[in-house]
Amino acid sequence: MAGADVPGKGNLVPQRTALVGRYAELAEVRGLLDAGRMVTVSGVGGVGKTRVAVEAARELEGRFRDGAWVVPLSGLRDGSLVGHAIARTLRIVDQTARPQLDVLADHLSGRRLLLVLDTCEHLRDACAGVVDVLLKAAPGLRVLATSRQSLGVSGERVLELAPLETADTVPRPAAVTLFEDRAASATGDFVVGDGNRRTVVRLCRRLEGLPLALELAAGQLRRLSLEQLSDRLDDRFEMLVDGTADVSGEVSRHDALRTTVGWSHELCTSQERLLWARLSVFAGDFDRRAAEHVCSDGVLPVDRVSGTLAALVDKSILSRTGDGADVRYRLLDTLREYGAEWLGELGEQESVRGRHRDWYLRVVEQCEAEWFGAGQKEIFTRLLSEHADVSAALDYCLTAPGQARTGLRMAGALCFYWVGCGFLAEGRYWLDRALALDTAATRIRAKALWVNGYIAIKQGETDAATAYLEAGRAAAVQSGDSVASANAVHRLGCVALVTDDHAQAATFFKDALAAYDSLGELNTSVIMARAEYAMTVAFQGDLPFAVELCEGVRAICEEHGEQWVRAYALYVLAFAAWTGGRAEEATGLAQQCVDISRTFHDLVCAVLGIELLALFHAAGGRPRDAAALQGAAGRIWRTVGLPLFGSAYFNAPHNEGEALARQALGDEAYGHFFEQGTGLDLDQAVAFAMGERPSALPLTEASDRRR
């Protein structure tokens, strides 16, 4: 923690409201993180754990070279995915088959970073296990968690967060200040003064100084006077004291919050209460269309959902972000829990979760159908925002009786997302689970098998890939699915390509393309098969035919707006242009390839393009840049799998570039600049490949640095 503060980088976002009080608590968090590496902010629901942790992170982020990052875990139901959630938040793209914890440990090992794990109590053991491993692996890591109970990690320090001060022994108790601030936001002109101070203080005491309870109560001032609010809360608490208070007559903080939430619930209309309950199935934030599909029926008509959402925002039950078509809504965790309890009381959990699953299956399959087109970047962005709910829908399929086949269908339909957008490990996780649960030789299983095989190829596991693809081809034949059979044959060609069996690869690709043509298929898979066939042809020495194939692929991509496959075609065209002596054209094509691949987190295509650019620099009189790019590529290959697939043909540009750079620099200097390149992360490596000079890469001689 020592050292001068530097500008932080992470994912902290500005808060919509000011934090009230908590100065002592923030100072204590800072002190605890100075003294140790793991701090948990604990306390009852609604006490403000998340807000305090995020504000503490904001104050501390300048001390961490690699930023402060908040990982929301409230919507996660499966503890096995905690590591994936952290990796996604940190934007770690690793396409190997390594265990996710190993990937995280490797990524964090040399970094100074603050990780905020928010809402851990329902995944306590999983979070504790992850934190224990990461703290041992990464000396520069600090972890700040929020949980209703401590995680039990060795060396953990715990701050038990108390409610806000309500005693009228100070000029302005923090609870009163918070209530005034939120009431002013609700009404536009609320002020605590001599005429209402006593009422406000009594109300704050009734609510035990719990921030969430105070905010909910303040929101009711849009329709009630302060006196009406106080009287009605008094009535509610008198009922609680009569029925459930302890022997001293005191109401517990837990009951105070539940009473306030329950009272807010009672003040809602029947349709608002019903919508609140049904919205509890969403794991993350959601838009109006999702709410309309999941929550409407004969009792709550679809045309009433939008207005009811607005009413729940008005009552501070829902938070709202964005404008226009980008408006999204979210339930606070405590309010989601309360809504889920009511959903259970209504007996609607299965039906609403089923509709939730149906909506996200529809979203996924619509995105799959539209992936071959101009909106790929928008689809990628949309699914990133829906990731938590897609995972929740998959989890429902694989835990609810009789739903596994739908889960298999959904996981298979996400092929473009798993493979094209950098989520290979997570895709493999869901597909493995679903395939184990539904073993019938159906068309759905045939597709899931070839998709899993495709992922395994990308992860460098060619033996596993072959097993999946052969099983997928058999299931396709058995179920009469010619499309799945063609896809399986296509990916068997990919296995042969990366293992340098070009004759076999050519046979598989030609068979797959003939099948695609006979079926009238034209999509991302089809043009990818053409690009991969072009690679095979190029490696066999027929560059003119390879160029012809890739020019055809590029034309189709430009006609349809497809970008992902276009990057692979550009890779082949860059190689061909270089071989033909057109260095400037080759450089431009390779840079386009790298730039497009970065958009989709496709490390394989990006690093192949970087390897080509290293060769071009080595041959063009820039050996330092070539060595540094090869060092950067080496770091990326560690997150992809087997470097250059272990293929002599994919390795050829690398080997030629290395030989030229070593000849120009000498072995010692080459090794020095290579090592400098390994210090670049993915974004820096891509920027360097695109012609920028990262500040992290001075490219000085080793002797210069010693002077």
XYZ file of C-alpha atoms in Angstrom:
707
model
C 0.000 0.000 0.000
C 2.987 2.313 0.249
C 3.959 4.728 -2.435
C 2.606 7.834 -4.104
C -0.959 7.760 -5.350
C -1.374 7.432 -9.097
C -4.498 7.766 -11.234
C -6.530 4.596 -10.814
C -8.116 2.508 -13.545
C -10.934 0.129 -12.923
C -14.693 -0.031 -13.267
C -15.878 2.367 -10.544
C -18.708 4.583 -11.770
C -20.072 7.851 -10.320
C -22.837 7.375 -7.758
C -26.203 9.038 -8.301
C -26.483 10.210 -4.696
C -24.053 11.501 -2.115
C -22.776 9.268 0.671
C -23.944 10.648 4.004
C -21.805 10.234 7.117
C -19.587 7.152 7.296
C -16.379 9.207 7.596
C -15.146 7.136 10.532
C -16.030 3.884 8.786
C -14.217 4.901 5.609
C -11.147 5.775 7.646
C -11.359 2.396 9.382
C -11.532 0.545 6.057
C -8.451 2.416 4.878
C -6.631 1.539 8.082
C -7.613 -2.121 7.920
C -6.408 -2.392 4.318
C -3.149 -0.729 5.298
C -2.709 -3.312 8.051
C -3.879 -6.368 6.096
C -4.850 -7.570 2.646
C -8.391 -8.833 3.190
C -11.215 -6.786 4.703
C -14.882 -7.700 4.902
C -17.543 -5.072 5.490
C -20.326 -6.979 7.222
C -23.700 -6.065 8.672
C -27.420 -6.566 8.306
C -29.236 -6.076 5.032
C -29.869 -2.451 4.168
C -27.109 -1.055 6.359
C -25.128 0.211 3.371
C -22.285 -2.295 3.037
C -21.976 -1.966 -0.730
C -22.054 1.816 -0.671
C -19.351 2.049 1.988
C -17.132 -0.498 0.214
C -17.458 1.249 -3.157
C -16.778 4.660 -1.639
C -13.734 3.282 0.177
C -12.521 1.819 -3.110
C -12.977 5.190 -4.775
C -10.827 6.863 -2.114
C -8.159 4.154 -2.375
C -7.995 3.507 -6.113
C -5.148 5.946 -6.660
C -2.902 3.706 -4.567
C -3.363 0.804 -6.967
C -1.478 0.921 -10.245
C -3.927 -1.529 -11.819
C -7.104 -0.022 -10.451
C -10.055 -0.801 -8.226
C -12.633 -3.248 -9.568
C -16.109 -4.053 -8.222
C -17.402 -7.573 -8.925
C -21.190 -7.813 -8.325
C -22.122 -11.290 -7.103
C -25.708 -10.862 -5.917
C -27.216 -12.295 -9.103
C -24.858 -15.281 -9.236
C -26.416 -18.552 -8.106
C -23.580 -20.978 -8.838
C -20.428 -20.687 -6.726
C -18.429 -22.418 -9.469
C -18.769 -19.242 -11.527
C -17.263 -16.808 -9.007
C -13.899 -16.979 -10.776
C -15.560 -16.433 -14.154
C -17.379 -13.370 -12.793
C -14.088 -11.908 -11.558
C -12.362 -12.627 -14.875
C -15.212 -11.019 -16.815
C -15.089 -7.919 -14.604
C -11.317 -7.630 -14.959
C -11.685 -8.131 -18.731
C -9.362 -11.113 -18.652
C -9.615 -12.958 -21.928
C -8.100 -16.412 -21.556
C -8.944 -19.039 -24.133
C -7.065 -21.984 -22.671
C -8.581 -24.921 -20.833
C -6.708 -24.016 -17.633
C -8.786 -23.873 -14.433
C -10.219 -20.394 -14.006
C -8.468 -19.890 -10.671
C -5.113 -20.601 -12.309
C -5.906 -18.014 -14.963
C -6.827 -15.416 -12.333
C -3.782 -16.174 -10.207
C -1.490 -15.817 -13.209
C -3.118 -12.562 -14.290
C -2.989 -10.969 -10.831
C 0.420 -12.250 -9.765
C 2.350 -9.148 -10.789
C -0.372 -6.554 -10.345
C -1.287 -4.020 -7.662
C -5.048 -4.095 -7.608
C -8.040 -3.658 -5.294
C -10.786 -6.219 -5.819
C -14.229 -5.503 -4.323
C -16.355 -8.660 -4.083
C -19.862 -7.366 -3.499
C -22.534 -9.505 -1.812
C -20.781 -12.736 -0.894
C -23.002 -14.241 1.803
C -24.920 -16.651 -0.456
C -21.629 -17.874 -2.009
C -19.541 -17.644 1.155
C -17.509 -20.842 0.796
C -16.836 -20.310 -2.916
C -15.764 -16.707 -2.354
C -13.521 -17.704 0.553
C -11.802 -20.355 -1.555
C -11.199 -17.969 -4.445
C -9.896 -15.191 -2.192
C -7.547 -17.545 -0.356
C -5.954 -18.728 -3.616
C -5.659 -15.259 -5.123
C -4.137 -13.625 -2.050
C -1.430 -16.297 -1.959
C -0.697 -15.900 -5.663
C -0.747 -12.100 -5.882
C 1.239 -10.114 -3.277
C -0.007 -6.814 -4.710
C -3.682 -7.752 -4.384
C -6.031 -6.349 -1.741
C -9.589 -7.681 -1.363
C -12.526 -5.759 0.045
C -15.668 -7.885 0.413
C -19.228 -7.174 1.481
C -21.160 -9.918 3.224
C -23.694 -10.378 5.981
C -21.106 -12.547 7.688
C -17.346 -12.808 7.506
C -15.815 -15.123 4.897
C -13.467 -16.894 7.316
C -10.345 -16.304 5.205
C -6.992 -16.404 6.991
C -5.888 -12.884 7.888
C -9.342 -11.433 7.261
C -10.217 -8.234 9.090
C -13.882 -7.441 9.616
C -15.653 -4.106 9.895
C -19.121 -4.610 11.360
C -21.076 -1.743 9.848
C -23.524 -0.163 12.279
C -26.602 1.839 11.258
C -26.347 5.602 11.014
C -26.333 7.711 14.163
C -29.830 8.731 15.314
C -29.137 10.203 18.772
C -30.218 13.827 19.072
C -27.078 14.649 21.045
C -25.280 16.071 18.032
C -26.366 19.045 15.904
C -27.251 16.857 12.948
C -27.346 13.038 13.291
C -26.268 11.282 10.104
C -29.607 9.473 9.820
C -31.437 12.809 9.817
C -29.112 14.201 7.158
C -29.652 11.155 4.957
C -33.426 11.320 5.352
C -33.429 15.040 4.532
C -31.272 14.518 1.441
C -33.414 11.697 0.049
C -36.658 13.442 0.971
C -35.496 16.575 -0.848
C -34.780 14.423 -3.917
C -38.269 12.972 -3.699
C -40.189 16.190 -3.139
C -37.865 18.882 -4.422
C -38.053 21.117 -1.362
C -37.911 19.124 1.879
C -35.881 20.718 4.697
C -35.495 19.670 8.340
C -36.177 22.628 10.600
C -37.541 23.533 14.009
C -41.089 22.652 13.005
C -40.415 19.081 11.895
C -37.120 18.105 13.477
C -38.643 16.119 16.347
C -40.817 14.114 13.956
C -37.882 13.341 11.680
C -35.666 12.263 14.583
C -38.399 9.984 15.947
C -38.884 8.469 12.497
C -35.140 7.894 12.089
C -35.027 6.127 15.442
C -38.011 3.999 14.500
C -36.107 2.927 11.409
C -32.991 2.127 13.473
C -30.879 4.417 11.292
C -30.837 1.842 8.488
C -30.041 3.669 5.238
C -32.276 1.527 3.021
C -35.216 1.906 5.396
C -34.665 5.671 5.519
C -34.500 5.925 1.739
C -37.683 3.899 1.286
C -39.508 6.029 3.847
C -38.269 9.265 2.286
C -39.549 8.117 -1.097
C -43.092 7.921 0.328
C -43.120 11.687 0.832
C -44.053 12.004 -2.823
C -47.615 11.070 -1.779
C -47.740 11.419 2.021
C -47.046 14.296 4.357
C -44.322 13.845 6.965
C -46.959 13.526 9.697
C -48.890 10.892 7.755
C -45.659 9.001 7.102
C -44.684 9.084 10.777
C -48.145 8.077 12.027
C -48.436 5.149 9.652
C -44.973 3.895 10.507
C -45.836 4.218 14.201
C -48.872 2.037 13.613
C -46.783 -0.566 11.823
C -44.169 -0.655 14.566
C -46.760 -0.841 17.330
C -48.073 -3.987 15.647
C -44.535 -5.381 15.472
C -43.781 -4.630 19.129
C -47.031 -6.289 20.183
C -46.279 -9.386 18.164
C -42.568 -9.976 17.633
C -40.421 -7.666 19.742
C -37.992 -9.076 22.269
C -38.633 -8.964 26.015
C -37.236 -5.434 26.288
C -39.785 -4.168 23.809
C -37.065 -3.241 21.335
C -37.428 -3.950 17.630
C -34.400 -5.609 16.021
C -32.688 -3.937 13.102
C -33.652 -6.847 10.894
C -37.307 -6.409 11.833
C -37.072 -2.646 11.428
C -35.925 -3.088 7.849
C -38.456 -5.785 7.063
C -41.187 -3.680 8.584
C -40.247 -0.701 6.429
C -39.930 -2.836 3.295
C -43.219 -4.532 4.154
C -44.911 -1.206 4.709
C -43.575 0.078 1.381
C -44.950 -3.106 -0.124
C -48.383 -2.436 1.387
C -48.405 1.091 -0.025
C -47.982 -0.349 -3.515
C -51.015 -1.194 -5.598
C -51.787 -4.851 -6.178
C -50.243 -4.683 -9.657
C -47.121 -2.951 -8.320
C -46.724 -5.672 -5.674
C -47.189 -8.367 -8.291
C -44.638 -6.807 -10.618
C -42.172 -6.371 -7.732
C -42.450 -10.075 -6.935
C -42.037 -11.167 -10.534
C -39.083 -8.861 -11.176
C -37.181 -10.717 -8.439
C -36.263 -13.435 -10.977
C -33.884 -11.069 -12.788
C -30.281 -11.621 -11.738
C -28.998 -8.316 -13.120
C -30.493 -5.209 -14.637
C -33.131 -5.492 -17.344
C -35.028 -3.436 -19.887
C -38.741 -2.804 -20.381
C -39.177 -5.470 -23.057
C -37.750 -8.165 -20.796
C -40.025 -7.091 -17.941
C -43.043 -7.112 -20.232
C -42.370 -10.632 -21.468
C -41.432 -12.166 -18.121
C -43.924 -10.421 -15.855
C -47.132 -9.879 -17.830
C -50.199 -12.111 -17.997
C -53.962 -11.762 -17.694
C -53.660 -10.328 -14.189
C -50.916 -7.863 -15.168
C -51.502 -6.980 -18.846
C -48.469 -6.181 -20.950
C -49.662 -2.630 -21.596
C -49.607 -1.932 -17.852
C -46.035 -3.040 -17.217
C -44.314 0.145 -18.404
C -46.403 2.399 -16.189
C -46.007 0.041 -13.248
C -42.224 0.058 -13.675
C -42.325 3.861 -13.520
C -44.430 3.706 -10.358
C -41.929 1.375 -8.666
C -39.112 3.753 -9.609
C -41.170 6.574 -8.115
C -41.512 4.589 -4.874
C -37.728 3.915 -4.758
C -38.298 0.159 -5.183
C -36.505 0.094 -8.538
C -33.451 2.030 -9.637
C -33.392 3.354 -13.195
C -30.394 4.087 -15.417
C -29.983 5.273 -18.981
C -32.208 7.265 -21.294
C -34.481 6.616 -24.231
C -34.151 3.130 -25.672
C -31.270 2.354 -23.291
C -33.282 2.616 -20.036
C -32.593 -0.272 -17.677
C -33.959 -1.146 -14.254
C -32.629 -2.961 -11.216
C -33.914 -4.182 -7.847
C -31.685 -3.684 -4.838
C -30.610 -7.015 -3.337
C -32.733 -6.698 -0.183
C -35.797 -5.732 -2.207
C -35.151 -8.599 -4.621
C -35.090 -11.010 -1.685
C -38.383 -9.634 -0.389
C -39.951 -9.884 -3.828
C -38.720 -13.469 -4.175
C -40.399 -14.388 -0.890
C -43.691 -12.997 -2.166
C -43.246 -14.790 -5.469
C -42.926 -18.000 -3.469
C -46.040 -17.143 -1.458
C -47.906 -16.637 -4.726
C -46.711 -20.020 -5.969
C -45.339 -18.454 -9.145
C -41.610 -19.154 -8.879
C -41.507 -21.915 -11.477
C -43.807 -20.217 -13.979
C -42.035 -16.851 -13.820
C -38.548 -18.396 -13.893
C -39.740 -20.407 -16.876
C -40.836 -17.235 -18.672
C -37.523 -15.628 -17.712
C -35.691 -18.572 -19.280
C -37.906 -18.410 -22.378
C -37.138 -14.707 -22.839
C -33.378 -15.174 -22.651
C -33.514 -18.228 -24.903
C -35.325 -16.021 -27.379
C -32.707 -13.280 -26.961
C -29.870 -15.750 -27.485
C -31.394 -17.377 -30.563
C -32.261 -13.994 -32.059
C -28.666 -12.867 -31.553
C -27.427 -16.127 -33.071
C -29.599 -15.579 -36.149
C -28.429 -11.964 -36.516
C -24.732 -12.628 -35.831
C -24.066 -13.001 -39.549
C -24.509 -9.335 -40.331
C -23.560 -5.765 -39.595
C -24.631 -5.731 -35.950
C -22.009 -8.042 -34.465
C -20.472 -5.412 -32.193
C -23.915 -4.397 -30.910
C -24.838 -8.048 -30.307
C -21.607 -8.545 -28.363
C -22.336 -5.458 -26.254
C -25.933 -6.509 -25.640
C -25.051 -9.993 -24.467
C -22.371 -8.605 -22.172
C -25.085 -6.536 -20.474
C -27.373 -9.596 -20.278
C -24.664 -12.038 -19.160
C -25.937 -12.419 -15.571
C -29.466 -13.250 -16.686
C -28.330 -15.577 -19.469
C -26.335 -17.459 -16.818
C -29.361 -17.499 -14.507
C -31.509 -18.913 -17.315
C -28.944 -21.630 -18.025
C -28.745 -22.442 -14.323
C -32.533 -22.800 -14.166
C -32.469 -25.210 -17.107
C -29.791 -27.371 -15.523
C -31.318 -27.480 -12.025
C -35.081 -27.615 -12.669
C -36.496 -31.075 -13.451
C -37.076 -31.763 -17.119
C -35.386 -28.614 -18.429
C -31.899 -29.897 -19.320
C -32.567 -30.209 -23.043
C -33.586 -26.567 -23.255
C -30.360 -25.698 -21.441
C -28.432 -27.749 -24.005
C -30.220 -25.891 -26.792
C -29.419 -22.519 -25.235
C -25.756 -23.328 -24.570
C -25.337 -24.549 -28.157
C -27.027 -21.460 -29.586
C -24.424 -19.330 -27.784
C -21.610 -20.726 -29.953
C -21.002 -17.308 -31.517
C -20.659 -15.777 -28.037
C -18.442 -18.463 -26.503
C -16.139 -18.730 -29.535
C -16.391 -15.314 -31.143
C -16.368 -13.133 -28.033
C -13.781 -14.757 -25.782
C -15.856 -16.801 -23.303
C -14.510 -20.250 -24.126
C -14.088 -21.524 -20.562
C -17.561 -20.468 -19.510
C -19.083 -21.960 -22.645
C -17.290 -25.246 -21.991
C -18.560 -25.201 -18.391
C -22.225 -24.901 -19.413
C -21.963 -27.296 -22.330
C -20.224 -29.968 -20.252
C -22.947 -29.742 -17.593
C -25.776 -29.828 -20.104
C -24.300 -32.687 -22.153
C -23.924 -34.769 -18.997
C -27.606 -34.263 -18.139
C -29.170 -34.905 -21.561
C -27.574 -37.828 -23.366
C -30.215 -38.646 -25.994
C -28.975 -38.523 -29.612
C -31.047 -35.499 -30.632
C -30.363 -32.657 -33.034
C -29.885 -30.398 -30.029
C -27.195 -32.701 -28.629
C -25.497 -33.018 -32.021
C -25.142 -29.232 -32.206
C -23.947 -28.910 -28.622
C -21.268 -31.546 -29.254
C -19.789 -29.840 -32.289
C -19.904 -26.474 -30.507
C -18.029 -27.965 -27.557
C -15.548 -29.493 -29.981
C -15.027 -26.117 -31.616
C -14.338 -24.566 -28.202
C -11.841 -27.329 -27.422
C -9.977 -26.588 -30.672
C -9.722 -22.934 -29.693
C -8.410 -24.013 -26.286
C -5.696 -26.127 -27.897
C -7.169 -29.489 -26.829
C -7.293 -31.278 -30.161
C -7.808 -34.791 -28.735
C -10.833 -33.700 -26.723
C -12.071 -31.735 -29.724
C -11.874 -34.771 -31.968
C -13.840 -36.864 -29.474
C -16.600 -34.255 -29.230
C -16.767 -33.758 -32.990
C -16.896 -37.462 -33.809
C -19.651 -37.906 -31.224
C -21.439 -34.883 -32.687
C -21.224 -36.281 -36.199
C -22.623 -39.619 -34.990
C -25.487 -37.895 -33.157
C -26.197 -35.799 -36.259
C -26.410 -38.887 -38.459
C -28.614 -40.666 -35.927
C -30.975 -37.693 -35.610
C -30.945 -36.864 -39.324
C -29.425 -33.412 -38.862
C -27.430 -32.602 -41.993
C -26.528 -29.103 -40.791
C -24.973 -30.399 -37.562
C -23.142 -33.096 -39.536
C -21.646 -30.476 -41.867
C -20.567 -28.370 -38.904
C -18.910 -31.347 -37.221
C -17.031 -32.243 -40.414
C -16.024 -28.592 -40.817
C -14.479 -28.522 -37.324
C -12.719 -31.837 -37.875
C -11.060 -29.966 -40.736
C -9.964 -27.340 -38.194
C -8.341 -30.050 -36.058
C -6.473 -31.342 -39.100
C -5.450 -27.787 -40.053
C -3.861 -26.916 -36.697
C -2.126 -30.315 -36.514
C -0.596 -29.824 -39.990
C -2.510 -32.644 -41.688
C -3.354 -30.436 -44.655
C -4.487 -33.153 -47.040
C -7.027 -34.395 -44.500
C -8.008 -30.816 -43.646
C -8.683 -30.034 -47.305
C -10.884 -33.114 -47.620
C -12.930 -32.203 -44.545
C -13.323 -28.560 -45.603
C -14.383 -29.458 -49.150
C -16.904 -31.991 -47.836
C -18.305 -29.486 -45.327
C -18.546 -26.698 -47.918
C -20.292 -29.018 -50.387
C -22.785 -29.953 -47.681
C -23.344 -26.314 -46.704
C -23.978 -25.417 -50.362
C -26.420 -28.288 -50.882
C -28.338 -27.195 -47.780
C -28.469 -23.575 -48.892
C -26.514 -22.441 -45.829
C -24.826 -19.033 -45.836
C -23.753 -17.843 -42.419
C -20.710 -17.255 -40.266
C -19.836 -20.971 -40.140
C -19.912 -21.278 -43.919
C -17.634 -18.338 -44.673
C -15.349 -19.322 -41.788
C -14.968 -22.739 -43.427
C -13.961 -20.988 -46.649
C -11.359 -18.872 -44.804
C -9.960 -21.945 -43.044
C -9.881 -23.858 -46.320
C -7.924 -20.923 -47.755
C -5.365 -21.293 -44.950
C -5.011 -24.967 -45.793
C -4.545 -24.176 -49.477
C -1.990 -21.461 -48.664
C 0.024 -23.818 -46.464
C 0.005 -26.319 -49.332
C 1.617 -23.670 -51.536
C -1.307 -22.563 -53.710
C -1.404 -18.889 -52.731
C -3.387 -17.708 -55.811
C -6.271 -20.051 -54.951
C -6.055 -19.054 -51.271
C -6.304 -15.395 -52.263
C -9.251 -16.151 -54.558
C -11.064 -17.883 -51.699
C -10.351 -15.078 -49.218
C -11.305 -12.328 -51.638
C -14.616 -14.135 -51.991
C -14.969 -14.309 -48.218
C -14.110 -10.625 -47.881
C -16.721 -9.701 -50.510
C -19.418 -11.664 -48.689
C -18.391 -10.082 -45.375
C -18.533 -6.588 -46.839
C -21.920 -7.288 -48.446
C -23.412 -8.501 -45.159
C -21.425 -6.330 -42.752
C -19.769 -9.371 -41.146
C -16.572 -8.527 -39.278
C -15.435 -11.513 -37.205
C -14.644 -13.860 -40.125
C -13.394 -10.919 -42.188
C -10.467 -10.655 -39.762
C -9.378 -14.227 -40.590
C -9.634 -13.550 -44.307
C -7.496 -10.441 -43.845
C -4.869 -12.568 -42.076
C -4.528 -14.834 -45.114
C -4.566 -11.886 -47.517
C -1.861 -10.135 -45.481
C 0.305 -13.260 -45.632
C -0.254 -13.491 -49.390
C 0.505 -9.795 -49.955
C 3.739 -10.175 -48.000
C 4.744 -13.234 -49.970
C 4.024 -11.279 -53.142
C 6.376 -8.480 -52.097
C 3.675 -5.915 -51.232
C 4.887 -5.007 -47.733
C 2.814 -1.851 -47.240
C -0.401 -3.566 -48.296
C 0.423 -6.561 -46.092
C 0.965 -4.320 -43.055
C -2.337 -2.530 -43.565
C -4.240 -5.821 -43.935
C -2.619 -7.340 -40.837
C -3.393 -4.239 -38.769
C -7.052 -4.380 -39.842
C -7.086 -8.048 -38.824
C -5.737 -7.243 -35.360
C -8.069 -4.285 -34.835
C -11.210 -6.264 -35.703
C -10.161 -9.221 -33.552
C -9.694 -6.979 -30.527
C -13.332 -5.845 -30.840
C -14.544 -9.391 -30.213
C -11.822 -10.491 -27.762
C -10.737 -13.096 -30.333
C -7.220 -13.711 -29.101
C -6.368 -16.358 -31.689
C -6.873 -14.107 -34.694
C -5.369 -11.090 -32.924
C -2.163 -12.889 -32.000
C -1.815 -14.438 -35.462
C -1.964 -10.926 -36.904
C 0.581 -9.663 -34.376
C 2.968 -12.472 -35.350
C 2.724 -11.393 -38.989
C 3.416 -7.766 -38.095
C 6.483 -8.830 -36.120
C 7.834 -10.505 -39.247
C 7.088 -7.413 -41.346
C 8.943 -5.176 -38.858
C 11.923 -7.539 -38.716
C 12.241 -7.549 -42.482
C 11.594 -3.823 -42.716
C 14.521 -2.696 -40.578
C 12.700 -2.459 -37.241
C 14.113 -5.441 -35.323
C 13.488 -3.924 -31.875
C 9.788 -3.557 -32.651
C 9.744 -7.085 -34.073
C 11.269 -8.586 -30.932
C 8.905 -6.631 -28.675
C 5.873 -7.721 -30.714
C 7.000 -11.338 -30.486
C 7.331 -10.918 -26.728
C 3.802 -9.472 -26.567
C 2.550 -12.330 -28.746
C 4.233 -14.844 -26.438
C 2.299 -13.442 -23.494
C -0.983 -13.644 -25.431
C -0.291 -17.222 -26.532
C -0.136 -18.203 -22.849
C -3.785 -17.150 -22.606
C -4.730 -18.987 -25.796
C -3.155 -22.388 -25.367
C -0.480 -24.111 -27.405
C 1.596 -21.346 -29.080
C 0.797 -21.244 -32.805
C -1.046 -24.545 -32.217
C 2.305 -26.345 -32.298
C 1.983 -26.093 -36.073
C 5.115 -25.786 -38.184
C 3.126 -23.829 -40.771
C 1.544 -21.343 -38.372
C 4.985 -21.043 -36.758
C 6.761 -20.202 -40.029
C 6.230 -16.384 -39.924
C 7.287 -16.341 -36.261
C 10.444 -18.326 -36.913
C 11.406 -16.195 -39.910
C 10.795 -12.974 -37.987
C 12.783 -14.185 -34.993
C 15.719 -15.194 -37.161
C 15.813 -11.788 -38.871
C 15.514 -9.880 -35.578
C 18.219 -11.956 -33.881
C 20.519 -11.467 -36.858
C 20.075 -7.690 -36.647
C 20.225 -7.351 -32.858
C 22.206 -10.283 -31.547
C 20.808 -12.825 -29.115
C 21.244 -10.740 -25.968
C 19.552 -7.611 -27.322
C 16.801 -9.673 -28.945
C 16.066 -11.295 -25.596
C 16.007 -7.890 -23.906
C 13.458 -6.378 -26.312
C 11.428 -9.593 -26.325
C 11.216 -9.366 -22.529
C 10.067 -5.752 -22.744
C 7.269 -6.870 -25.043
C 6.064 -9.457 -22.540
C 5.235 -6.564 -20.203
C 2.466 -5.357 -22.505
C -1.114 -6.351 -21.789
C -3.518 -7.160 -24.617
C -4.703 -3.590 -25.220
C -1.136 -2.248 -25.177
C 0.053 -5.006 -27.498
C -2.736 -4.290 -29.978
C -2.064 -0.546 -29.802
C 1.622 -1.181 -30.480
C 0.759 -3.458 -33.395
C -1.439 -0.666 -34.755
C 1.521 1.728 -34.756
C 1.210 3.414 -31.366
C 4.113 3.537 -28.908
C 2.919 2.573 -25.396
C 4.579 4.399 -22.511
C 5.192 0.958 -20.992
C 7.505 0.113 -23.903
C 10.496 2.470 -24.138
C 12.482 -0.062 -26.206
C 15.781 1.083 -24.790
C 18.952 -0.926 -24.991
C 19.800 -2.852 -21.849
C 23.073 -0.897 -21.621
C 21.163 2.401 -21.915
C 18.986 1.438 -18.962
C 22.010 0.629 -16.804
C 23.435 4.072 -17.487
